[in-house]
Coordinates of C-alpha atoms and ligand atoms in Angstrom, one line a residue:
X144 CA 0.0 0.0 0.0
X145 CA 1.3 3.3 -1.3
X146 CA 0.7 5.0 2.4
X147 CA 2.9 2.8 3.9
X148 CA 0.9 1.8 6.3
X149 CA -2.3 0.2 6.7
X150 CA -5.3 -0.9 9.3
X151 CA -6.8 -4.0 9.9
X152 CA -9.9 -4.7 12.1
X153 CA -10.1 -8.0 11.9
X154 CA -8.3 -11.4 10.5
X155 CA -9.9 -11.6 7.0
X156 CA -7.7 -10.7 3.9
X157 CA -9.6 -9.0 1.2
X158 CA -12.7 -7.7 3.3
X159 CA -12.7 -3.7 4.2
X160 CA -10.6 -3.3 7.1
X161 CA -12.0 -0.7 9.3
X162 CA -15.4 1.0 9.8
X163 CA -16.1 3.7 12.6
X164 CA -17.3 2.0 16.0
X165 CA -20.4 4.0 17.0
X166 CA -23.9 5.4 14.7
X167 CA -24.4 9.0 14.5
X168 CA -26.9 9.8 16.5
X169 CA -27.1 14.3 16.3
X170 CA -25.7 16.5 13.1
X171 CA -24.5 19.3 12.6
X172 CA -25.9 21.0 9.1
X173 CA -22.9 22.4 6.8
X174 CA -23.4 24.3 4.2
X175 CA -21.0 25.5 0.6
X176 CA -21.5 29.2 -0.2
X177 CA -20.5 30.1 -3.6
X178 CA -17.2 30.5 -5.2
X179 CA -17.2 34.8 -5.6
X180 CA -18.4 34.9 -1.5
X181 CA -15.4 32.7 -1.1
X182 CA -13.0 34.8 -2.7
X183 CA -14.5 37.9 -0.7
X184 CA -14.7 35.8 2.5
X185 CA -10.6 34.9 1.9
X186 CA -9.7 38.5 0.9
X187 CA -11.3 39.8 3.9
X188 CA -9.5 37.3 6.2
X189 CA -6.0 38.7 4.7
X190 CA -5.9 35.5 2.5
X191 CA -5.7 34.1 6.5
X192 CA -8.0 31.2 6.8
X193 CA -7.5 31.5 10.9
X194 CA -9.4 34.8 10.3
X195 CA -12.5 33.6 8.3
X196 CA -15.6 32.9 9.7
X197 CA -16.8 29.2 10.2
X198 CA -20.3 30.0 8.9
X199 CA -18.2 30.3 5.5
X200 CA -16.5 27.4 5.8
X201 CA -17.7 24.3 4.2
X202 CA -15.4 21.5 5.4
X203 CA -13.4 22.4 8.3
X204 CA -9.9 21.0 8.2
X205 CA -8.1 23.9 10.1
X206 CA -7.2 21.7 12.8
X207 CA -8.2 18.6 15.1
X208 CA -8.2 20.4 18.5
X209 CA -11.1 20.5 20.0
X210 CA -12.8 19.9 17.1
X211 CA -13.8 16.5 18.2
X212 CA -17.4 15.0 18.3
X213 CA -18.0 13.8 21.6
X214 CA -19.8 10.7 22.6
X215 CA -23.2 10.1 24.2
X216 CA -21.3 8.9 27.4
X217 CA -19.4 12.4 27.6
X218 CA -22.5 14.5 26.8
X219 CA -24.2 12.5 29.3
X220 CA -21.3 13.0 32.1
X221 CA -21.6 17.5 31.1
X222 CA -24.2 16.7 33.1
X223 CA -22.6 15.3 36.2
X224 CA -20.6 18.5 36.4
X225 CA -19.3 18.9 39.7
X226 CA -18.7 23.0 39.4
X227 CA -17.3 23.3 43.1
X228 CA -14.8 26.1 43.0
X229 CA -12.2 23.7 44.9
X230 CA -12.0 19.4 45.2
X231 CA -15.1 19.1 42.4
X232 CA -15.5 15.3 41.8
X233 CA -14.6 15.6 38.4
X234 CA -10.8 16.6 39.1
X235 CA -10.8 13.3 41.0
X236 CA -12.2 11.4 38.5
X237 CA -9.9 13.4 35.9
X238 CA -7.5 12.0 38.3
X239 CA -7.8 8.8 38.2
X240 CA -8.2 8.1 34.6
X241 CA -4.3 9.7 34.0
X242 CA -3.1 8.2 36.7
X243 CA -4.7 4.7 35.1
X244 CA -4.2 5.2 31.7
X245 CA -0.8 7.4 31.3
X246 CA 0.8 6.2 34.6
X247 CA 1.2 9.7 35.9
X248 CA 1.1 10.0 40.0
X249 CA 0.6 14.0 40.2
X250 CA -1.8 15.7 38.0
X251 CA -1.9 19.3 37.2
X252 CA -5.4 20.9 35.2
X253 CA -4.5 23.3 32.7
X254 CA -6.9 25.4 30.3
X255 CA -5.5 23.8 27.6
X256 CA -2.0 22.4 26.1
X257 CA -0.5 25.5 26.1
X258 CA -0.9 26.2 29.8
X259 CA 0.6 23.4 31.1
X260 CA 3.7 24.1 28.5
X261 CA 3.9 27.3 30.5
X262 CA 4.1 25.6 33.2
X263 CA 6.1 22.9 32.6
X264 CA 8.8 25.3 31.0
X265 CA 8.7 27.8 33.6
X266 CA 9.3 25.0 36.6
X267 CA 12.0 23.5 34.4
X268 CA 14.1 25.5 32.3
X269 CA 16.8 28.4 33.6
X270 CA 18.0 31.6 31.4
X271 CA 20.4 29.9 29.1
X272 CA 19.3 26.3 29.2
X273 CA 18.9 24.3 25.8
X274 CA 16.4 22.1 25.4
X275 CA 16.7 19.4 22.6
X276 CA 13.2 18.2 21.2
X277 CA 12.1 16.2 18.1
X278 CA 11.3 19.4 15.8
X279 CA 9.6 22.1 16.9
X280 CA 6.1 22.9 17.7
X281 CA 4.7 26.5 17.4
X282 CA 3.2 27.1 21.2
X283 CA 6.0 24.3 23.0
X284 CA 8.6 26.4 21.2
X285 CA 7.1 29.9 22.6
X286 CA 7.0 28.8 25.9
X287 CA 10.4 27.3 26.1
X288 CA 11.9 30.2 24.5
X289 CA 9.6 32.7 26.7
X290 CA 11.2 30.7 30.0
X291 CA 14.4 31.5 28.2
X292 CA 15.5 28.3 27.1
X293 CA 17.1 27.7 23.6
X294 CA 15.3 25.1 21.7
X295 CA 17.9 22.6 19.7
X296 CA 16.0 20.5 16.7
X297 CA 17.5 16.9 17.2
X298 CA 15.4 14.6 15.3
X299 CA 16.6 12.3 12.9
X300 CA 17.3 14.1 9.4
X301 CA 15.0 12.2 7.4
X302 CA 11.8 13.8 9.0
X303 CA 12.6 17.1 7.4
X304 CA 12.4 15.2 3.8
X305 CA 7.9 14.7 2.8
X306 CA 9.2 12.0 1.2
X307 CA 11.6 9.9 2.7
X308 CA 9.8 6.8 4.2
X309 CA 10.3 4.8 7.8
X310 CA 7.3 4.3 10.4
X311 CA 9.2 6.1 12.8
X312 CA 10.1 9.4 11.7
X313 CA 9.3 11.2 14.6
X314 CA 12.6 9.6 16.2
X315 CA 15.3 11.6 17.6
X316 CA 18.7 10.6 16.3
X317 CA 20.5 10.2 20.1
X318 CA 24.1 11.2 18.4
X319 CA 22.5 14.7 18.1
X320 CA 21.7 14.5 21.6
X321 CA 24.8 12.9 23.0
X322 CA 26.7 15.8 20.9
X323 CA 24.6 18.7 22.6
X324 CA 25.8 17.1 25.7
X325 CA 29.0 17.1 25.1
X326 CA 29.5 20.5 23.8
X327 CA 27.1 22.1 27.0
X328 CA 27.3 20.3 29.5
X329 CA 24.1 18.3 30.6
X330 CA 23.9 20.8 33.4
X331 CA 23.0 23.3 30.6
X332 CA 20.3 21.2 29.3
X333 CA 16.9 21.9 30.6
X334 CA 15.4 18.6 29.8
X335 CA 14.4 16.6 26.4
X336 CA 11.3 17.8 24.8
X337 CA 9.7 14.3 23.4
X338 CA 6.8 14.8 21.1
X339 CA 4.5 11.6 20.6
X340 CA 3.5 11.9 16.9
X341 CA 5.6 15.0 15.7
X342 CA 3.1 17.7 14.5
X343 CA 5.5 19.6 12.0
X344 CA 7.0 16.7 10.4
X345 CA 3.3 15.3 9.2
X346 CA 1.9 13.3 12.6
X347 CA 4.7 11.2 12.4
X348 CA 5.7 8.3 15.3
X349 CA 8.3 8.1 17.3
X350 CA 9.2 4.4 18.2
X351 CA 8.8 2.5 21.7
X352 CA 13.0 1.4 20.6
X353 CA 13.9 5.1 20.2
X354 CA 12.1 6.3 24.1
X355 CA 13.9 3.2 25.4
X356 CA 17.4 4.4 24.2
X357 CA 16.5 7.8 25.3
X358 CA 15.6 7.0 28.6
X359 CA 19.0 4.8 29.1
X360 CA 20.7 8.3 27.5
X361 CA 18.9 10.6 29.9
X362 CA 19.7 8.6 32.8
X363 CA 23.6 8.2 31.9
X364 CA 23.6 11.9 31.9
X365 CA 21.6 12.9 34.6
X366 CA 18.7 14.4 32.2
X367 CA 15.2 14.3 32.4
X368 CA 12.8 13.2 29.7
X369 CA 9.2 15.0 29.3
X370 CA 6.6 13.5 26.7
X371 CA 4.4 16.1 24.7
X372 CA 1.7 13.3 25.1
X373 CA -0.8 15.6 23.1
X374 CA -1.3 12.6 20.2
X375 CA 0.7 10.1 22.5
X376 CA -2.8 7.5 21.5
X377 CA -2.1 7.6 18.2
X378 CA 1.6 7.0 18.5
X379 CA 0.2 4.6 20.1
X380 CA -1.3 2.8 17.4
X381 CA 1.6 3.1 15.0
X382 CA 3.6 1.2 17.4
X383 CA 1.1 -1.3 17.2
X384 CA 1.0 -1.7 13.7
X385 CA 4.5 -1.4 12.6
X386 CA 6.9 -2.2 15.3
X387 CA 7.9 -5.7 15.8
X388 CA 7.0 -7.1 19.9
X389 CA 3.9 -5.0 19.7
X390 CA 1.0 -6.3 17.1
X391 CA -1.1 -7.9 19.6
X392 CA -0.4 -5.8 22.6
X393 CA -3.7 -3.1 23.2
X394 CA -2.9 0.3 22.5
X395 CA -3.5 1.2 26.5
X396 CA -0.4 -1.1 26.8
X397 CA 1.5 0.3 24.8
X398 CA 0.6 3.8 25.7
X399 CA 1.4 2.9 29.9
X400 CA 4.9 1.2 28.7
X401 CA 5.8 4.5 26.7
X402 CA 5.4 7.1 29.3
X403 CA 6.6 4.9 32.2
X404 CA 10.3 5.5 30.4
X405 CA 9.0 9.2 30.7
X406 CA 9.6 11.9 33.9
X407 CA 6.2 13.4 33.4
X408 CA 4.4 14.7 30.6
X409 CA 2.0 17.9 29.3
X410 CA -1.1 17.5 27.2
X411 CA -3.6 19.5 24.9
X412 CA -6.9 17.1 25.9
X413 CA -8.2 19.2 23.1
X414 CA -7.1 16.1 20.6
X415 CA -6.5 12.6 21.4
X416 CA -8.7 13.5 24.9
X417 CA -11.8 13.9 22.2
X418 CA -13.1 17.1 24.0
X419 CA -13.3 20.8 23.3
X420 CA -11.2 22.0 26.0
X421 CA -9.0 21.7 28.4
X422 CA -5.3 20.2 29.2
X423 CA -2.7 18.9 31.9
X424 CA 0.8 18.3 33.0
X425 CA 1.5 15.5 35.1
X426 CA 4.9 14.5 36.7
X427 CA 6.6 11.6 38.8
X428 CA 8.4 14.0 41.1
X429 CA 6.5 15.5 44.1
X430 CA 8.7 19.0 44.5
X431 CA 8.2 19.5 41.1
X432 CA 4.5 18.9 41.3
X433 CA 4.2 20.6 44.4
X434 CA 5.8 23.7 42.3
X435 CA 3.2 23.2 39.8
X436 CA 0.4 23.0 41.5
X437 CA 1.8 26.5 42.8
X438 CA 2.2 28.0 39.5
X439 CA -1.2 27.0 38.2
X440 CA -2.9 28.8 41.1
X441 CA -1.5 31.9 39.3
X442 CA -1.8 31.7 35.8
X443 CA -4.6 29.3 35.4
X444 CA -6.9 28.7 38.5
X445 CA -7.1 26.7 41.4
X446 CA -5.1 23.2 41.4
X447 CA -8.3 21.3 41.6
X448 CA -10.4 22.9 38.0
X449 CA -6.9 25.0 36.1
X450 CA -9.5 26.8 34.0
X451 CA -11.9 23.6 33.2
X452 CA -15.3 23.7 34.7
X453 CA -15.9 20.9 36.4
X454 CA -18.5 19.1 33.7
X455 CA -15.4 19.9 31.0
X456 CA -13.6 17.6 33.2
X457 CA -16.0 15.0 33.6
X458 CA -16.0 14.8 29.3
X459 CA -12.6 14.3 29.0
X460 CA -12.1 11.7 32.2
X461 CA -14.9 9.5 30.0
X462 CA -12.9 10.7 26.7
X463 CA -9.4 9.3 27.7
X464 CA -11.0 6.2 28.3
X465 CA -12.7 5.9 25.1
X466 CA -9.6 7.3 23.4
X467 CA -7.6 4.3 24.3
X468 CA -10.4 1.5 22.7
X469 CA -8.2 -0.3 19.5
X470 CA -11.5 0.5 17.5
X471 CA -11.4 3.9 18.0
X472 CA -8.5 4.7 17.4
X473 CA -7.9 2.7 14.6
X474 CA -10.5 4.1 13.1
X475 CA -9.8 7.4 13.5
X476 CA -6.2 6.8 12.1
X477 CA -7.8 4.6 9.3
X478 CA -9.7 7.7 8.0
X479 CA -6.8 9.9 7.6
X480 CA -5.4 7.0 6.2
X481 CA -7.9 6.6 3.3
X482 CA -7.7 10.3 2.3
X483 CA -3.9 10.1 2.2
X484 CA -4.4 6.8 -0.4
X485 CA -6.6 8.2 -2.7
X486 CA -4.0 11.2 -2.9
X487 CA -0.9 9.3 -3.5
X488 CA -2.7 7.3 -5.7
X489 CA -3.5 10.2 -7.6
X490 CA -0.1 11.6 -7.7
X491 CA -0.3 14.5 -5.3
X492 CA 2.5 15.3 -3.6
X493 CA 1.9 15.0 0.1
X494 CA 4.1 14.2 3.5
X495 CA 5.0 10.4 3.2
X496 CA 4.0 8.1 5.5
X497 CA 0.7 9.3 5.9
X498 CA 0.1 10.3 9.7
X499 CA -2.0 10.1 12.3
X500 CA -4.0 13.2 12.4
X501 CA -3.6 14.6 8.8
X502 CA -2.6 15.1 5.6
X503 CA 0.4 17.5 4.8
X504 CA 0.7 18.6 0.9
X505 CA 3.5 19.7 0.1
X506 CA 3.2 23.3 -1.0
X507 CA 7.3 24.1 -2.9
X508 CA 6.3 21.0 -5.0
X509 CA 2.5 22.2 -5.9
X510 CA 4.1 25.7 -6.4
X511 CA 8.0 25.8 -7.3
X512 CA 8.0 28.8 -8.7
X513 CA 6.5 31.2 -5.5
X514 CA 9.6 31.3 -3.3
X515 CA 9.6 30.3 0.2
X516 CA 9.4 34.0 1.8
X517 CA 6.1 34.4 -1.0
X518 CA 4.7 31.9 1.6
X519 CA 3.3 29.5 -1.0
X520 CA 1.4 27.0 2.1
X521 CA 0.2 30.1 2.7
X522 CA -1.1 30.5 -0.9
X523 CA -1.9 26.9 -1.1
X524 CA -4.2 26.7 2.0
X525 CA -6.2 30.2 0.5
X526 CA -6.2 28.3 -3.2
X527 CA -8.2 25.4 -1.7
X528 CA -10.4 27.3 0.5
X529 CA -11.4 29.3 -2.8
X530 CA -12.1 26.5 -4.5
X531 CA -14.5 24.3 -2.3
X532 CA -14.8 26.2 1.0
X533 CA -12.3 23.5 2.6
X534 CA -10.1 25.2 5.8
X535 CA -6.8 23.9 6.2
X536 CA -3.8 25.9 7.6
X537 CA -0.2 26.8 6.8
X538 CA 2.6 25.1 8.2
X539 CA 5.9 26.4 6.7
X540 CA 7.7 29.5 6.8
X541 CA 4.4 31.8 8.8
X542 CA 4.3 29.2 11.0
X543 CA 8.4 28.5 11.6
X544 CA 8.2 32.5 12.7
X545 CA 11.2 34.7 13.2
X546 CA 14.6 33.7 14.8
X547 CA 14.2 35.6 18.5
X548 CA 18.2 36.2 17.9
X549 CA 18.7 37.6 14.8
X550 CA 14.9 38.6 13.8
X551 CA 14.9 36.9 10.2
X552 CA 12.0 34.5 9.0
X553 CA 13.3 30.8 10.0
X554 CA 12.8 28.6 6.4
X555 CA 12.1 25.4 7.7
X556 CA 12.9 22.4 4.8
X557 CA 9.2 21.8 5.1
X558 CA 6.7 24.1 3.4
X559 CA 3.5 22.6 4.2
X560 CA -0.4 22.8 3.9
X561 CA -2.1 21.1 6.7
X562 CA -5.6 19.3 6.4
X563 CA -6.3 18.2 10.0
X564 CA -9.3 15.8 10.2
X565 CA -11.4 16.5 13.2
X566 CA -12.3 13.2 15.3
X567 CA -15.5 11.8 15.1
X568 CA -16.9 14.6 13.0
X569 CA -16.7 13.5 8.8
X570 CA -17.5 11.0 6.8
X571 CA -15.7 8.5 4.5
X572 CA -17.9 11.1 1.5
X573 CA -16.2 14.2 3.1
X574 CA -12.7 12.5 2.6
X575 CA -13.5 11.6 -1.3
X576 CA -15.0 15.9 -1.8
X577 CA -11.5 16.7 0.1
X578 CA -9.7 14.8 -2.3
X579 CA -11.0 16.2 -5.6
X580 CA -10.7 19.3 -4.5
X581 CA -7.0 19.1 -3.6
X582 CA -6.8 17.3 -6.6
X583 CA -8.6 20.3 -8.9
X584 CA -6.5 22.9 -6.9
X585 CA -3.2 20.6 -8.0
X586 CA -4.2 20.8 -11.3
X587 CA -4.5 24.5 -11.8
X588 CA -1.5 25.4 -10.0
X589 CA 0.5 26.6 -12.7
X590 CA -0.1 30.6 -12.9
X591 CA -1.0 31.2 -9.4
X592 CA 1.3 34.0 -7.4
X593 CA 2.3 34.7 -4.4
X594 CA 2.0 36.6 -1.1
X595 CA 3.4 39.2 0.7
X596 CA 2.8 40.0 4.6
X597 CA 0.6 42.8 5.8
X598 CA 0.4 42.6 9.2
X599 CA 2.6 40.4 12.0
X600 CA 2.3 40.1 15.3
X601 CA 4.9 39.2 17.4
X602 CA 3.8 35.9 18.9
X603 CA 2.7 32.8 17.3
X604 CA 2.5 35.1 13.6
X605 CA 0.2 32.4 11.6
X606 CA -3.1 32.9 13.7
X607 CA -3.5 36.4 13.2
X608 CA -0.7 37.6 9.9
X609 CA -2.4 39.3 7.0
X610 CA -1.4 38.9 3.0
X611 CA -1.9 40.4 0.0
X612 CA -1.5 38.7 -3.6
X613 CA 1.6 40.2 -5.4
Ligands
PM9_114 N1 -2.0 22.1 18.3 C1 -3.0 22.1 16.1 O1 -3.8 22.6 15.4 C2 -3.8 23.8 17.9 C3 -3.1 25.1 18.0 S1 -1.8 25.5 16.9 C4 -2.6 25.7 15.5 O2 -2.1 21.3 15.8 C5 1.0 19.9 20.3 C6 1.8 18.8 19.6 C7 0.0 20.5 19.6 C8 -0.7 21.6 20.2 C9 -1.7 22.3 19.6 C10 -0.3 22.0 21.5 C11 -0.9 23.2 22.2 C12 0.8 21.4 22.1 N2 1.4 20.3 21.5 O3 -3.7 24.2 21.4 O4 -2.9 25.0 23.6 O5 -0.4 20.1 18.4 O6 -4.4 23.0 23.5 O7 -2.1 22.8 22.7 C13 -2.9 22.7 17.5 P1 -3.4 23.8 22.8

């Protein structure tokens, strides 16, 4: 299979190998306005699709955080909402289900993933202090760099190429690390910065081998080892399906043996969690937890809620559960799957092996002659938008930002367009009206022109830049 990798449900060669485990039971009416409101709605949005308005958006792609459809069992525990201002029931029961599930004693509620990388970074990292991770991502990156660390990219070359293929190209290459040692000093290193499915390199895994080594490194030198577990269930499932030891172990097994070679880890509940809102850190170490739990006080609320209610926490307690079934998850990974199929198969050029939570075209090879700093994933993402009312997002050179140090655009090797399927939420039909869109907007792609940039704010630039066409 062209993907590279591929899902079975069951024994039986030749029948269709996944389907979604549940009926739909409530939805949500969509609707396509028409091509010349699209190209006002885009022009509007500063050619931004962050800044259109989800009434014009047909199918929304723009990412798969808290995007997710939740299940009767979490709609029905909203209801149990427990909205004490301190010890709600729901914290417990949040609780418990990371302590079960991920293996984490001390648990931290956070707004969202973004708050516990606050406070994870500010805890951990000193004024000077590197900290070596598996490629950036956009809000870990801030946060580190904001608690005055100096992110170091040390995962293995091959994820920077779309096309180079391996099941685990979310690894980090440990000489990179055992160099950064040597040349700082592991007393200069914060900690390692582990990323379960690597966002910016296409959702790709990162092998239960490679966390093994790394814990064995970490403990020769005296480092510690925190998991971005944000998409850690479907890493999850790629170990399953493509590393040897693992095919009939549950992905909740697998899961539990990955962070327990972990110190702690931080989480946007927002995606694998299948809820709208809400995050966590969770650590091993009590002083540090204790710190934590002081932090969060300040910045996000009271140890107990950390800007959930208590019904938000309720959902996501019943949603880690359910995120953990084989069927779901396999599932949800089979969709993306699919769509990434019928595009290879179609010749479109797009991040090889498919991963777990999207599609990622490949935006220099759709457009090689708008140079990188015309932001052509920028164009890309505003091209399919016109064409079907689909929302997907830029990650390239908007999204890489500026170096802090000398203030130029970083040009990362990979110039992206991002469809992010939503969990729960489409339909196998959705994925095949996806697909000939992208493949309409990749045939037309020869006179279409680049951007420049309007308007740039100084943090996190892609949610709120403004373009113009040259
Ligand atoms: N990820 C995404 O669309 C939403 C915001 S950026 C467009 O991919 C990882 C791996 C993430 C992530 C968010 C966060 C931050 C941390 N780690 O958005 O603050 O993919 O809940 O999480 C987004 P929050």
């Amino acid at each position: 299979m062209s993907s590279q990798r591929y899902i079975t449900m069951g024994e039986q060669k030749g029948r269709r190998s996944w389907a979604e485990p549940w009926k739909i039971k409530m939805v949500e009416p969509i609707s396509m306005i028409s091509r010349s409101e699209r190209e006002k709605a885009i022009q509007e949005a500063g050619y931004n699709t962050f800044l259109l308005r989800s009434k014009d958006v047909y199918i929304d792609l723009l990412t798969d955080s808290g995007t997710s459809a939740m299940s009767d069992r979490q709609w029905a525990g909203m209801m149990l909402g427990d909205e004490a201002y301190a010890g709600s029931v729901n914290f417990y029961n949040l609780e418990k289900a990371i302590q079960e599930i991920y293996g984490y004693e001390y648990i931290v509620p956070t707004h969202q993933g973004r708050g516990a990388e606050h406070l994870i970074s500010h805890a951990e990292i000193r004024k000077g202090q590197y900290v070596p991770g598996n490629m950036y991502f956009t809000t870990t990156r801030l946060h580190q760099e904001l608690a005055g660390g100096i992110f170091v990219d040390v995962i293995i070359d091959e994820a920077h190429d779309p096309y180079h293929i391996d099941p685990f190209k979310g690894n980090i290459d440990l000489r990179k690390v055992e160099n950064l040692v040597k040349e700082k000093g592991a007393e200069n290193i914060a900690y390692i910065s582990l990323a379960g499915t690597v966002n910016m390199a296409g959702g790709q895994p990162v092998s239960m081998a490679n966390v093994k080594a790394l814990r064995k490194l970490c403990d020769q030198h005296g480092l510690k080892l925190y998991l971005d577990a944000t998409r850690m269930v479907e890493n999850s499932l790629f170990i399953q399906l493509s590393e040897s030891g693992y095919k009939k172990k549950k992905v909740a097994e697998i899961l539990k043996e990955f962070c327990d070679y972990t110190d702690g880890a931080w989480m946007s509940g927002k995606k694998d969690h299948l809820v709208n809102i809400g995050g966590w850190v969770a650590v091993r170490d009590k002083n540090l937890a204790d710190r934590l739990r002081n932090a969060v006080v300040v910045y996000e609320g009271l140890h107990t809620y950390g800007g959930m209610a208590g019904r938000d926490m309720e959902a996501m307690a019943i949603g880690i559960r359910e995120s953990v079934e084989d069927d779901h998850i396999k599932s949800r990974v089979g969709q993306v799957l699919y769509l990434g199929e019928l595009l290879v198969n179609w010749g479109i050029p797009i991040v090889r092996p498919v991963g777990g939570h999207a599609i990622f075209l490949d935006a220099r090879a759709f457009y090689p002659h708008i140079p990188q700093d015309q932001f052509p994933a920028q164009v890309l993402a505003s091209e399919l938008y016109m064409d079907s009312g689909i929302r997907s997002m830029e990650r390239g050179v908007v999204s890489a930002g500026r170096d802090p140090q000398t203030g130029d655009h970083r040009y990362p090797k990979l110039e992206l367009t991002r469809l992010a399927i939503p969990r729960r939420v489409y339909t196998e039909a959705h994925m095949d009206v996806i697909a000939e869109s992208v493949k309409m907007v990749y045939e037309d792609r020869k006179n279409i022109k680049g951007f420049k940039m309007v308007y740039e704010p100084e943090y996190l630039r892609f949610f709120q830049a403004r373009f113009e066409r040259l």
